[in-house]
Short mmCIF file of C-alpha atoms in Angstrom, two decimals:
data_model
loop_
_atom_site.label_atom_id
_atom_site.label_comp_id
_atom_site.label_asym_id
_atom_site.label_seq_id
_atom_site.Cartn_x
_atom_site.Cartn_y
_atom_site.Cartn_z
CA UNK A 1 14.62 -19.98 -17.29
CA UNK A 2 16.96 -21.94 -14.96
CA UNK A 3 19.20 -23.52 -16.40
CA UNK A 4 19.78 -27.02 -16.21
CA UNK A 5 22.53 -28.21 -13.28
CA UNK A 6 24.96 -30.98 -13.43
CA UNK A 7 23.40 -34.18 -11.80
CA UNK A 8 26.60 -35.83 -10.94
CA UNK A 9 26.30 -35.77 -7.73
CA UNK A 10 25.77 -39.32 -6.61
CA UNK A 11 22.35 -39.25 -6.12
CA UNK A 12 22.09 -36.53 -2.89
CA UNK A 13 18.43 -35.26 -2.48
CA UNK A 14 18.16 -31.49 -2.90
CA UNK A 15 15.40 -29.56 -0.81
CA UNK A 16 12.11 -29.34 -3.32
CA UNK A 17 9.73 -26.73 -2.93
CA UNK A 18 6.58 -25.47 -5.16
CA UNK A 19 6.95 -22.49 -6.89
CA UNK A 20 3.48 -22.26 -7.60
CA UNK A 21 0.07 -24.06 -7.95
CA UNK A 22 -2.63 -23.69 -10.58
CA UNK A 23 -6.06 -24.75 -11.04
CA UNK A 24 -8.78 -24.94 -13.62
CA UNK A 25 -12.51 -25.76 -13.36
CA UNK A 26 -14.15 -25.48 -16.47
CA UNK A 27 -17.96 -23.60 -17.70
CA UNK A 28 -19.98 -22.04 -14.94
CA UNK A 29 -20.87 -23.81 -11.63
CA UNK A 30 -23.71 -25.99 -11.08
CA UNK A 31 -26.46 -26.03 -8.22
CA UNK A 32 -27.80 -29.06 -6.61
CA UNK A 33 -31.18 -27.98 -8.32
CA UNK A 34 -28.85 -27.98 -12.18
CA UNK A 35 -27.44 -30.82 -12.18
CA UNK A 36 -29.97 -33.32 -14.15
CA UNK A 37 -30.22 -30.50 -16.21
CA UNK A 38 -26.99 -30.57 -17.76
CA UNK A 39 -26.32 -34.26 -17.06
CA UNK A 40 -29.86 -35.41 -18.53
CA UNK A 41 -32.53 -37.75 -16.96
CA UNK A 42 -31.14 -41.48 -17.56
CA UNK A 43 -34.30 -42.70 -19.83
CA UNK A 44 -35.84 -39.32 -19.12
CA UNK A 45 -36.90 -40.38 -15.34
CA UNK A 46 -35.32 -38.53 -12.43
CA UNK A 47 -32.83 -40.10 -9.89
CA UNK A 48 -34.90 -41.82 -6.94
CA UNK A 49 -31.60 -41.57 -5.02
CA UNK A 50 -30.32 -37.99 -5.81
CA UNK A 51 -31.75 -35.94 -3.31
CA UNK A 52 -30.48 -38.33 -0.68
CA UNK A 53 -26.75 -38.77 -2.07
CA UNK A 54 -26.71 -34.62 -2.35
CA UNK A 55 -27.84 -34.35 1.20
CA UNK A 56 -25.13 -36.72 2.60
CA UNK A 57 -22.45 -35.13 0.61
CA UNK A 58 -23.32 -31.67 1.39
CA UNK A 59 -21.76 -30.59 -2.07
CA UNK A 60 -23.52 -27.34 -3.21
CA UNK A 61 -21.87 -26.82 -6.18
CA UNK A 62 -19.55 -28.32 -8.67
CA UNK A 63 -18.08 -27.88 -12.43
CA UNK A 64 -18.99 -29.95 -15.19
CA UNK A 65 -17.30 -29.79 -18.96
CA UNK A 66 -20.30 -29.83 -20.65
CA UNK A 67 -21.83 -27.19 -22.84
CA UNK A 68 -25.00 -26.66 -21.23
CA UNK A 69 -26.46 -25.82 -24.58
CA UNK A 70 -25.70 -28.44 -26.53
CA UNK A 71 -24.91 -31.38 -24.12
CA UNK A 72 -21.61 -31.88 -25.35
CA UNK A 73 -18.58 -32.08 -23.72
CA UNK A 74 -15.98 -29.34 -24.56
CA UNK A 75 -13.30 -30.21 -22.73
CA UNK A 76 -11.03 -33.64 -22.71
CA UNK A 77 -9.18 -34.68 -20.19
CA UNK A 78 -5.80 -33.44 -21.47
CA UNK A 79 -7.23 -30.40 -22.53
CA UNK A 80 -8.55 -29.44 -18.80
CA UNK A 81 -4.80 -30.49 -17.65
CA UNK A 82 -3.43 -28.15 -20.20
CA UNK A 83 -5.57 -25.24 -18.85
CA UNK A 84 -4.29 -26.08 -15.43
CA UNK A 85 -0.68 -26.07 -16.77
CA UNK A 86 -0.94 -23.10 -18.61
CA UNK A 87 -1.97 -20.96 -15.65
CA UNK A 88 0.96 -21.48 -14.01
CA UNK A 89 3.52 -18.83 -13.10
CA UNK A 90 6.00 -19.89 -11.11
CA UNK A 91 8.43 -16.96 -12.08
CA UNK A 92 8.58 -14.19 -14.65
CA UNK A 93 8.80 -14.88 -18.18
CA UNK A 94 7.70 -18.62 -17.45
CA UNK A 95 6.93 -20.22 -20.20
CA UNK A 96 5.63 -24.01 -20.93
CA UNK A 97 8.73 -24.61 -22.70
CA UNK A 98 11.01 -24.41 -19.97
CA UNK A 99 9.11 -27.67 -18.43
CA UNK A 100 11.93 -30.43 -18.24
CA UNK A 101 9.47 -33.10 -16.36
CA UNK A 102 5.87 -33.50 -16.87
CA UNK A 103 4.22 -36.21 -14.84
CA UNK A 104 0.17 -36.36 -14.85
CA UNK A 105 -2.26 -38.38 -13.23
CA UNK A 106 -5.94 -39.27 -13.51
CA UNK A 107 -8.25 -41.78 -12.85
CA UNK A 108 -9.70 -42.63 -16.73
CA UNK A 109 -7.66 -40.52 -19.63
CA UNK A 110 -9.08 -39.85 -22.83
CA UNK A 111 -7.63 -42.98 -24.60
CA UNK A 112 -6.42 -46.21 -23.88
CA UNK A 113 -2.99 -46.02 -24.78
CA UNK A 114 -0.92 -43.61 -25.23
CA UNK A 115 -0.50 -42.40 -21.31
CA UNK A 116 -2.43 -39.33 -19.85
CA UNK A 117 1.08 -37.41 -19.60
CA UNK A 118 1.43 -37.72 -23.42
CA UNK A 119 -2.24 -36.70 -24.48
CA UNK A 120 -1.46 -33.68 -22.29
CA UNK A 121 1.79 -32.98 -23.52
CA UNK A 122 0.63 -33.11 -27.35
CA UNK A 123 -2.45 -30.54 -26.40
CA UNK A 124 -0.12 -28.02 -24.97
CA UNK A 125 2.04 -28.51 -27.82
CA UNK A 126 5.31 -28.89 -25.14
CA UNK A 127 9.04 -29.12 -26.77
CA UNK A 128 10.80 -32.32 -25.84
CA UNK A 129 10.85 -33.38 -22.26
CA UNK A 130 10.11 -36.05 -20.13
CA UNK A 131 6.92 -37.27 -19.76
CA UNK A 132 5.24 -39.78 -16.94
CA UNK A 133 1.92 -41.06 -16.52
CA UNK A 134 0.12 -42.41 -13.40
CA UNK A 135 -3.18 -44.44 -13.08
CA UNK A 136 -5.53 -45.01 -10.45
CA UNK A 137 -8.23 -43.33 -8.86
CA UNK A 138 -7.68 -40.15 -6.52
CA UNK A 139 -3.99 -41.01 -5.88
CA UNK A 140 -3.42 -40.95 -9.03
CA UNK A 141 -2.72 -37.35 -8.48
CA UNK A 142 -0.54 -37.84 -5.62
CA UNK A 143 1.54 -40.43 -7.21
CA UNK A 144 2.04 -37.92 -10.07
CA UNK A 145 3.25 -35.19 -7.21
CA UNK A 146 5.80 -37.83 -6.01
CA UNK A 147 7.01 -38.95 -9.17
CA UNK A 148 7.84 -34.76 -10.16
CA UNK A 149 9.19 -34.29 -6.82
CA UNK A 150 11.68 -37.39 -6.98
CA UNK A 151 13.01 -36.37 -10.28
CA UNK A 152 13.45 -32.75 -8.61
CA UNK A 153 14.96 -34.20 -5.00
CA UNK A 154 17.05 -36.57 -7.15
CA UNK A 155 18.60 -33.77 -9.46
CA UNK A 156 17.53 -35.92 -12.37
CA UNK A 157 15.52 -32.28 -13.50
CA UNK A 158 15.45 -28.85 -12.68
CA UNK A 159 11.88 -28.83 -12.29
CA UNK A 160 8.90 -30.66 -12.73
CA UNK A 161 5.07 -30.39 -12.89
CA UNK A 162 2.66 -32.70 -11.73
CA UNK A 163 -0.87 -32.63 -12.21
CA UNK A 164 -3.85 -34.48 -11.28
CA UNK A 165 -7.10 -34.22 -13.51
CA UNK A 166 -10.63 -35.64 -13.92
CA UNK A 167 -13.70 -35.68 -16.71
CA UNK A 168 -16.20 -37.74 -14.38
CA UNK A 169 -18.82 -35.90 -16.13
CA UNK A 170 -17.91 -38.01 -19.40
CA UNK A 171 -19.24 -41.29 -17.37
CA UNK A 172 -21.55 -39.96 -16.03
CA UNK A 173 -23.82 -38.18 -18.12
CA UNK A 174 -27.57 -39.70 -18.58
CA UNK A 175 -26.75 -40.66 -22.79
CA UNK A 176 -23.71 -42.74 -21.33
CA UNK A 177 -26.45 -45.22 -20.34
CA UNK A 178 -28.91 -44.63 -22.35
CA UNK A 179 -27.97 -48.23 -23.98
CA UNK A 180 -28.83 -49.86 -21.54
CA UNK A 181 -32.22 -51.76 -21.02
CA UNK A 182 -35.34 -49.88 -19.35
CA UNK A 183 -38.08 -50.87 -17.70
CA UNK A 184 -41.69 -49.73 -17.68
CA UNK A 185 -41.77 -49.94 -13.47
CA UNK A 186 -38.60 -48.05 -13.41
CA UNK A 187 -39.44 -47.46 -9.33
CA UNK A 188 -39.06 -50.88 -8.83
CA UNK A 189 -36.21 -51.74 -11.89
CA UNK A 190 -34.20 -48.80 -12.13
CA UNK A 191 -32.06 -48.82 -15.36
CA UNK A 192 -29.21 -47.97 -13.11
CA UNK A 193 -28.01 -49.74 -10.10
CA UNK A 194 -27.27 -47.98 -6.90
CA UNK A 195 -23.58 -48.31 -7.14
CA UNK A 196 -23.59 -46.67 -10.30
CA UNK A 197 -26.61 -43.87 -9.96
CA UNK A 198 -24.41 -43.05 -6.37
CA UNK A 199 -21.45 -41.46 -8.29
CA UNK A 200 -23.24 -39.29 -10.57
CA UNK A 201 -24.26 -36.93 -7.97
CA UNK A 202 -21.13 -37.59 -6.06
CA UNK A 203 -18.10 -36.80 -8.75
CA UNK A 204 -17.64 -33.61 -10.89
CA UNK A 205 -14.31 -31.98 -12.85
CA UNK A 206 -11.39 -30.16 -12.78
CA UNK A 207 -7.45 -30.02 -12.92
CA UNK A 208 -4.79 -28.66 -11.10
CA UNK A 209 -0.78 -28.37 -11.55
CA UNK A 210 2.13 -27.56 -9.52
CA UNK A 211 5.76 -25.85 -10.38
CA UNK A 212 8.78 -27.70 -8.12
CA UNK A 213 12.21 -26.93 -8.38
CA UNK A 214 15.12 -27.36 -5.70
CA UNK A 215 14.96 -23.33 -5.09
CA UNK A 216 12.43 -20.88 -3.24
CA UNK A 217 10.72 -18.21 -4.48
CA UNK A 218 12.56 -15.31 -4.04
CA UNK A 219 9.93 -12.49 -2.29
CA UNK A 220 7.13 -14.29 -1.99
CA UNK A 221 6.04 -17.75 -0.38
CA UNK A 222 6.68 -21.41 -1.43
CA UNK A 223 6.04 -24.77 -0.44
CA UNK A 224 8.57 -26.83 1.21
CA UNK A 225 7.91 -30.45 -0.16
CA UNK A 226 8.62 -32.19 3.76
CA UNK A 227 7.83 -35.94 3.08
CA UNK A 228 5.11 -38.10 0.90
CA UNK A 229 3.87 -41.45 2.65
CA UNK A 230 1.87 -43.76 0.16
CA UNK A 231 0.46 -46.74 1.48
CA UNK A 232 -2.26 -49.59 0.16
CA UNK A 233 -3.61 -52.40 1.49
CA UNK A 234 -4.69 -53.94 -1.94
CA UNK A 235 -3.22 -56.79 -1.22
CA UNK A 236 -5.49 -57.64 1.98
CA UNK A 237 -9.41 -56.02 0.95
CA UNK A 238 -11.67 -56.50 -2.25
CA UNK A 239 -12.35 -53.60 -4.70
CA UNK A 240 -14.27 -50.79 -3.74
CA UNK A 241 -14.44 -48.80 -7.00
CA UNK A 242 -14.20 -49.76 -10.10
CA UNK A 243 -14.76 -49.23 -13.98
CA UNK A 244 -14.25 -51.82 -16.52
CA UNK A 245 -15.52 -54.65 -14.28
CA UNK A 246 -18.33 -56.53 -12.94
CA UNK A 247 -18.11 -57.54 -9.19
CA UNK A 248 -19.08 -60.70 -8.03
CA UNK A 249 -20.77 -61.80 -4.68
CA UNK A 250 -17.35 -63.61 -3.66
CA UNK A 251 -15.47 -60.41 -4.10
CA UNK A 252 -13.79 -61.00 -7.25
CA UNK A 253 -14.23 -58.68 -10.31
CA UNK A 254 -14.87 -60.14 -14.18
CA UNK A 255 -12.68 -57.95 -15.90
CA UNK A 256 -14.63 -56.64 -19.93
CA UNK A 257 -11.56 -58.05 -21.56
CA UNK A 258 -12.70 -61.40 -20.42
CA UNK A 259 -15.92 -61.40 -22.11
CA UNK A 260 -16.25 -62.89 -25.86
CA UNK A 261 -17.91 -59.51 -27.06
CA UNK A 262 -17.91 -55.42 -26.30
CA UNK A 263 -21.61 -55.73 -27.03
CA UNK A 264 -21.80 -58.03 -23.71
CA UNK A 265 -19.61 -55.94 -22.00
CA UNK A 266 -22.07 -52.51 -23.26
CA UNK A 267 -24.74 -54.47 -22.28
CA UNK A 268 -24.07 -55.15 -18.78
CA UNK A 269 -22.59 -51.88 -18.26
CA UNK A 270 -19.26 -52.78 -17.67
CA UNK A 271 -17.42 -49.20 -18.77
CA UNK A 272 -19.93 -47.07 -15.41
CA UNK A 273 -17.88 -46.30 -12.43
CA UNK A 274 -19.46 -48.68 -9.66
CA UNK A 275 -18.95 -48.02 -6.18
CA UNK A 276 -19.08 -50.30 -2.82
CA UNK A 277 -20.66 -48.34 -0.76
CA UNK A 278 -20.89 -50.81 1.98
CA UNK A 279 -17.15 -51.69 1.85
CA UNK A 280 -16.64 -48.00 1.58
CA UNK A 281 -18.57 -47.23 4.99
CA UNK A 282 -16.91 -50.27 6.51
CA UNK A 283 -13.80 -49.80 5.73
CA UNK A 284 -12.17 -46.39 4.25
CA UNK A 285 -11.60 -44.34 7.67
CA UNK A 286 -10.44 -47.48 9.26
CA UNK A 287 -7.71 -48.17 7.08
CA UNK A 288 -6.88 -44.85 5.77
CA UNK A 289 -6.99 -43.08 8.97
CA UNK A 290 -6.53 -45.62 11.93
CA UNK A 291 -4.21 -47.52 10.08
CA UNK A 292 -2.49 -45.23 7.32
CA UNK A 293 -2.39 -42.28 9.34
CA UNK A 294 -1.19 -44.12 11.90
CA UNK A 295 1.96 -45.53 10.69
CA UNK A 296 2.52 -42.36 9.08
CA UNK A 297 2.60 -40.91 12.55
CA UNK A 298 4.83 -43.52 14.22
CA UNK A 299 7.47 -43.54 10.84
CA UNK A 300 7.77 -39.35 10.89
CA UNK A 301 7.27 -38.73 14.50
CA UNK A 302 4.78 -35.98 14.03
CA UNK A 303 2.21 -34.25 16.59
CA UNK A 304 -0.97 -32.60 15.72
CA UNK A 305 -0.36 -29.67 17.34
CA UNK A 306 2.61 -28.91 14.89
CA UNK A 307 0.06 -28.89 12.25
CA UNK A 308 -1.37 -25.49 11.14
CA UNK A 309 -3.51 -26.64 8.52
CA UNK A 310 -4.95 -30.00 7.23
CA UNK A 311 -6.68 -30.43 3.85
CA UNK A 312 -8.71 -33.51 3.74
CA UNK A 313 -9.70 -35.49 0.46
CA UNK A 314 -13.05 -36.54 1.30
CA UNK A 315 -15.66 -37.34 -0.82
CA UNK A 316 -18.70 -36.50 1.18
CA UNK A 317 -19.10 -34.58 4.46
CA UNK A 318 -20.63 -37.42 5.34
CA UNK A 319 -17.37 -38.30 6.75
CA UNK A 320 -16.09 -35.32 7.93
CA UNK A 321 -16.53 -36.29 11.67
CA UNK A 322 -15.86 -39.79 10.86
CA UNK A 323 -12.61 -38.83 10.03
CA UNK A 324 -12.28 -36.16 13.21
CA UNK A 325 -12.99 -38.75 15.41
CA UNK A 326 -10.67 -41.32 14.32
CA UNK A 327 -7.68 -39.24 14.03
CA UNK A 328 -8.54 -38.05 17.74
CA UNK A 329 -8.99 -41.85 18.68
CA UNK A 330 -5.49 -42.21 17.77
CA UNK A 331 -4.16 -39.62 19.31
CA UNK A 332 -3.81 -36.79 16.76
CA UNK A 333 -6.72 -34.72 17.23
CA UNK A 334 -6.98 -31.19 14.74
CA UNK A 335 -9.01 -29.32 15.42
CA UNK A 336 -11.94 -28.39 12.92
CA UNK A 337 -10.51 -24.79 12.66
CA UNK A 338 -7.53 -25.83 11.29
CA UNK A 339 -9.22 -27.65 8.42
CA UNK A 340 -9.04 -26.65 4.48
CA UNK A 341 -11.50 -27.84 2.35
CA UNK A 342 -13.53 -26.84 -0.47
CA UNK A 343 -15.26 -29.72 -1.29
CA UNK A 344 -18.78 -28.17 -0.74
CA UNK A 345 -18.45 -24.78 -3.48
CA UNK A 346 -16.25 -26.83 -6.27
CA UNK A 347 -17.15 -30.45 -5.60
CA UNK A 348 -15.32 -33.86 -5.36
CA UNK A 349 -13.05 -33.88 -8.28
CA UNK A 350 -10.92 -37.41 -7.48
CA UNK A 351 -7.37 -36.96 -8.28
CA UNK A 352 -7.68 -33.06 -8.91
CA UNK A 353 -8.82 -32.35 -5.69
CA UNK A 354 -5.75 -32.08 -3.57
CA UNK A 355 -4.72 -29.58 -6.53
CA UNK A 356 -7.71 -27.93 -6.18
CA UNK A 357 -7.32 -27.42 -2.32
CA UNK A 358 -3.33 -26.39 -2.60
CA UNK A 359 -4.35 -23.80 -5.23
CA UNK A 360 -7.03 -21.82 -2.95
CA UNK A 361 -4.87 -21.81 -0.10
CA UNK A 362 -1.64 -21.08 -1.60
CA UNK A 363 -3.03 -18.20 -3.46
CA UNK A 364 -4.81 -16.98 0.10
CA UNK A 365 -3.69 -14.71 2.89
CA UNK A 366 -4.00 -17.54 5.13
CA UNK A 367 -0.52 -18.70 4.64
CA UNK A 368 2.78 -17.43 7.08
CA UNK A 369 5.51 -18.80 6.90
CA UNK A 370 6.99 -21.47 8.67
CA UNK A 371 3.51 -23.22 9.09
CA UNK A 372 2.85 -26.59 8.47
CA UNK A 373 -0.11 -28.22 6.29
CA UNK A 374 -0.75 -32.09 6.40
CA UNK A 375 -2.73 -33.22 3.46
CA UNK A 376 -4.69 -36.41 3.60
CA UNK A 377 -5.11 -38.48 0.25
CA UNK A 378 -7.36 -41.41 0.75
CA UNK A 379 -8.32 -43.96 -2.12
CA UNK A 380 -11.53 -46.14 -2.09
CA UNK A 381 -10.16 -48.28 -5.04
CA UNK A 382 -8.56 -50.91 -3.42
CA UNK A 383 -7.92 -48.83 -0.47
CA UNK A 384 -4.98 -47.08 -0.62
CA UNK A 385 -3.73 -43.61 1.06
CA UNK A 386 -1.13 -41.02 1.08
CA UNK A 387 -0.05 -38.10 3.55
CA UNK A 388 1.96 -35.15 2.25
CA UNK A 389 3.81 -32.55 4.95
CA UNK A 390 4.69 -28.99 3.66
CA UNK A 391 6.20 -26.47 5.18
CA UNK A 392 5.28 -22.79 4.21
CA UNK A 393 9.01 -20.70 3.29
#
């Protein structure tokens, strides 16, 4: 274990690197052709937009914590965090104990309050330590990473996991709606509506964790921690995605707390993840590439051809050259050989994804050192984004 430093040093940023990178997906993977099978028929009818969704995406597979016996989940959200924690090894003789900085992220936890970070904390059964917790949607994983790094770059610990973790199946199974009102022309009055049906084949889950402390492995390769730019534009566009809410035609959202009863709120299906997908198309590779990538460029001075690899967040592969093509219309063209992605063989897993990405890689021979990998974070929420810079040592 390493022991802990003296952090009197008035606040001088130390060098952070990751030690290593873990990931965990949980049951057996799914195929396009399983997936109503072990998420159920909503009212026992089939999806009229599945097949459609699944085709844009171009997600084969994906990992759901569901029993496929039973139908029940069996895995929480902490609980797949704790998996990803455990299988980390950052040096010999590791042990979960010797964590002095836990910070975890995730779009919905388990519970209202307490935080994410403390669920997960109290299923791995962790000695005393510090603990954060990070909302949002997929940068809530990011925003975990920067939090574990500052405490690391600041000296405040001598090392720090982050994690970023997601249960979509929980909201998305068919008995999470089966509440809701049917109708007997169900081709013509779905019980779901698109925003809502559109995520279930889009989202699956999974956690990942990373080990950072201000040394290098010795022997064998880290992860230079370069720079993390976070941006949003919250403050200038309308919500994309959403849970917990009701959008309105002007753009504003009616929030369940506002309504006089949880019945109402049950009733109108105000706890389903909703998505805009006409904001979404309008909007996301403007803003998080044109503009997000953009200033990250101009702040860090960076040129694409000092970029070895680049691991995209995307949610479908519908986007794929969307993205391609605005990065080359402002000037920082990579070239699809230099891409990282598994989106297609474990599926779009929100804040866990960028994990799930690092983890493949940095456990690959792809990696020599002194390359560079640029990770791109993008948030439909309110549209939001982060780039990450590492450095292979």
């Amino acid at each position: 274990m390493i022991s802990r430093t003296d952090h009197s040093n008035g606040g001088k940023l130390v060098p952070v690197y990751i030690n290593d990178v873990a990931a965990f997906l949980p049951n057996e993977p799914v195929g396009n052709e399983e997936i109503e099978d072990v998420l159920g028929k909503v009212h026992g009818n089939r999806s009229r937009i599945k097949s459609m969704v699944l085709k844009n995406n171009g997600i084969q597979k994906r990992y759901y914590a569901i029993d496929r016996k039973t139908g029940k989940l069996n895995y929480t959200n902490a609980g797949l965090t704790a998996e990803a924690v455990k299988r980390l090894k950052p040096y010999e003789g590791f042990s979960i104990n010797d964590i002095e900085c836990l910070c975890c992220g995730t779009t919905i936890a388990d519970v209202i309050a307490p935080g994410h970070g403390l669920m997960v904390a109290g299923e791995l059964g962790i000695g005393p330590c510090e603990v954060i917790s990070t909302s949002g949607i997929c940068l809530s994983g990011i925003t975990s990473f920067k939090a574990a790094y500052a405490n690391v770059a600041l000296q405040l610990s001598d090392n720090a996991v982050a994690t970023g973790s997601e249960l979509a199946s929980s909201l998305i199974r068919a008995n999470f709606f089966e509440h809701l009102k049917g109708d007997p022309d169900f081709k013509k009055h779905p019980v779901l509506t698109f925003e809502s049906d559109f995520l279930r084949w889009m989202l699956s889950d999974a956690a990942g964790a990373v080990f950072m402390t201000g040394k290098k492995n010795a022997g064998r390769k880290s992860l230079r921690v370069d720079w993390i730019e976070h941006i949003s534009y919250a403050g200038q566009m309308d919500v994309c995605m959403y849970a917990g809410a009701v959008k309105q035609k002007d753009g504003s959202v009616v929030c369940w707390r506002e309504l006089d009863s949880l019945e109402e709120a049950l009733a109108s299906n105000y706890f389903a993840l909703k998505q805009d997908t006409e904001l979404l198309g309008e909007h996301v590779v403007r803003i998080t590439v044109d503009q997000a990538l953009g200033r990250a460029v101009k702040k860090r001075k960076i040129k694409p051809e000092e970029i070895d690899w680049f691991l995209p967040h995307y949610s479908s592969e519908y986007f794929r050259d969307k993205i391609h093509d605005a990065m080359a219309g402002i000037n920082f063209k990579i070239p699809y050989e230099k891409w990282f992605t598994n989106l297609t063989y474990k599926g779009n897993t929100g804040a866990a994804s960028i994990y799930v990405m690092m983890e493949e890689l940095f456990h690959s021979d792809k990696l020599k050192e002194g390359q560079k990998i640029l990770c791109y974070i993008p948030e439909s929420g309110r549209f939001s984004a982060a780039y990450m810079l590492l450095t292979v040592v």
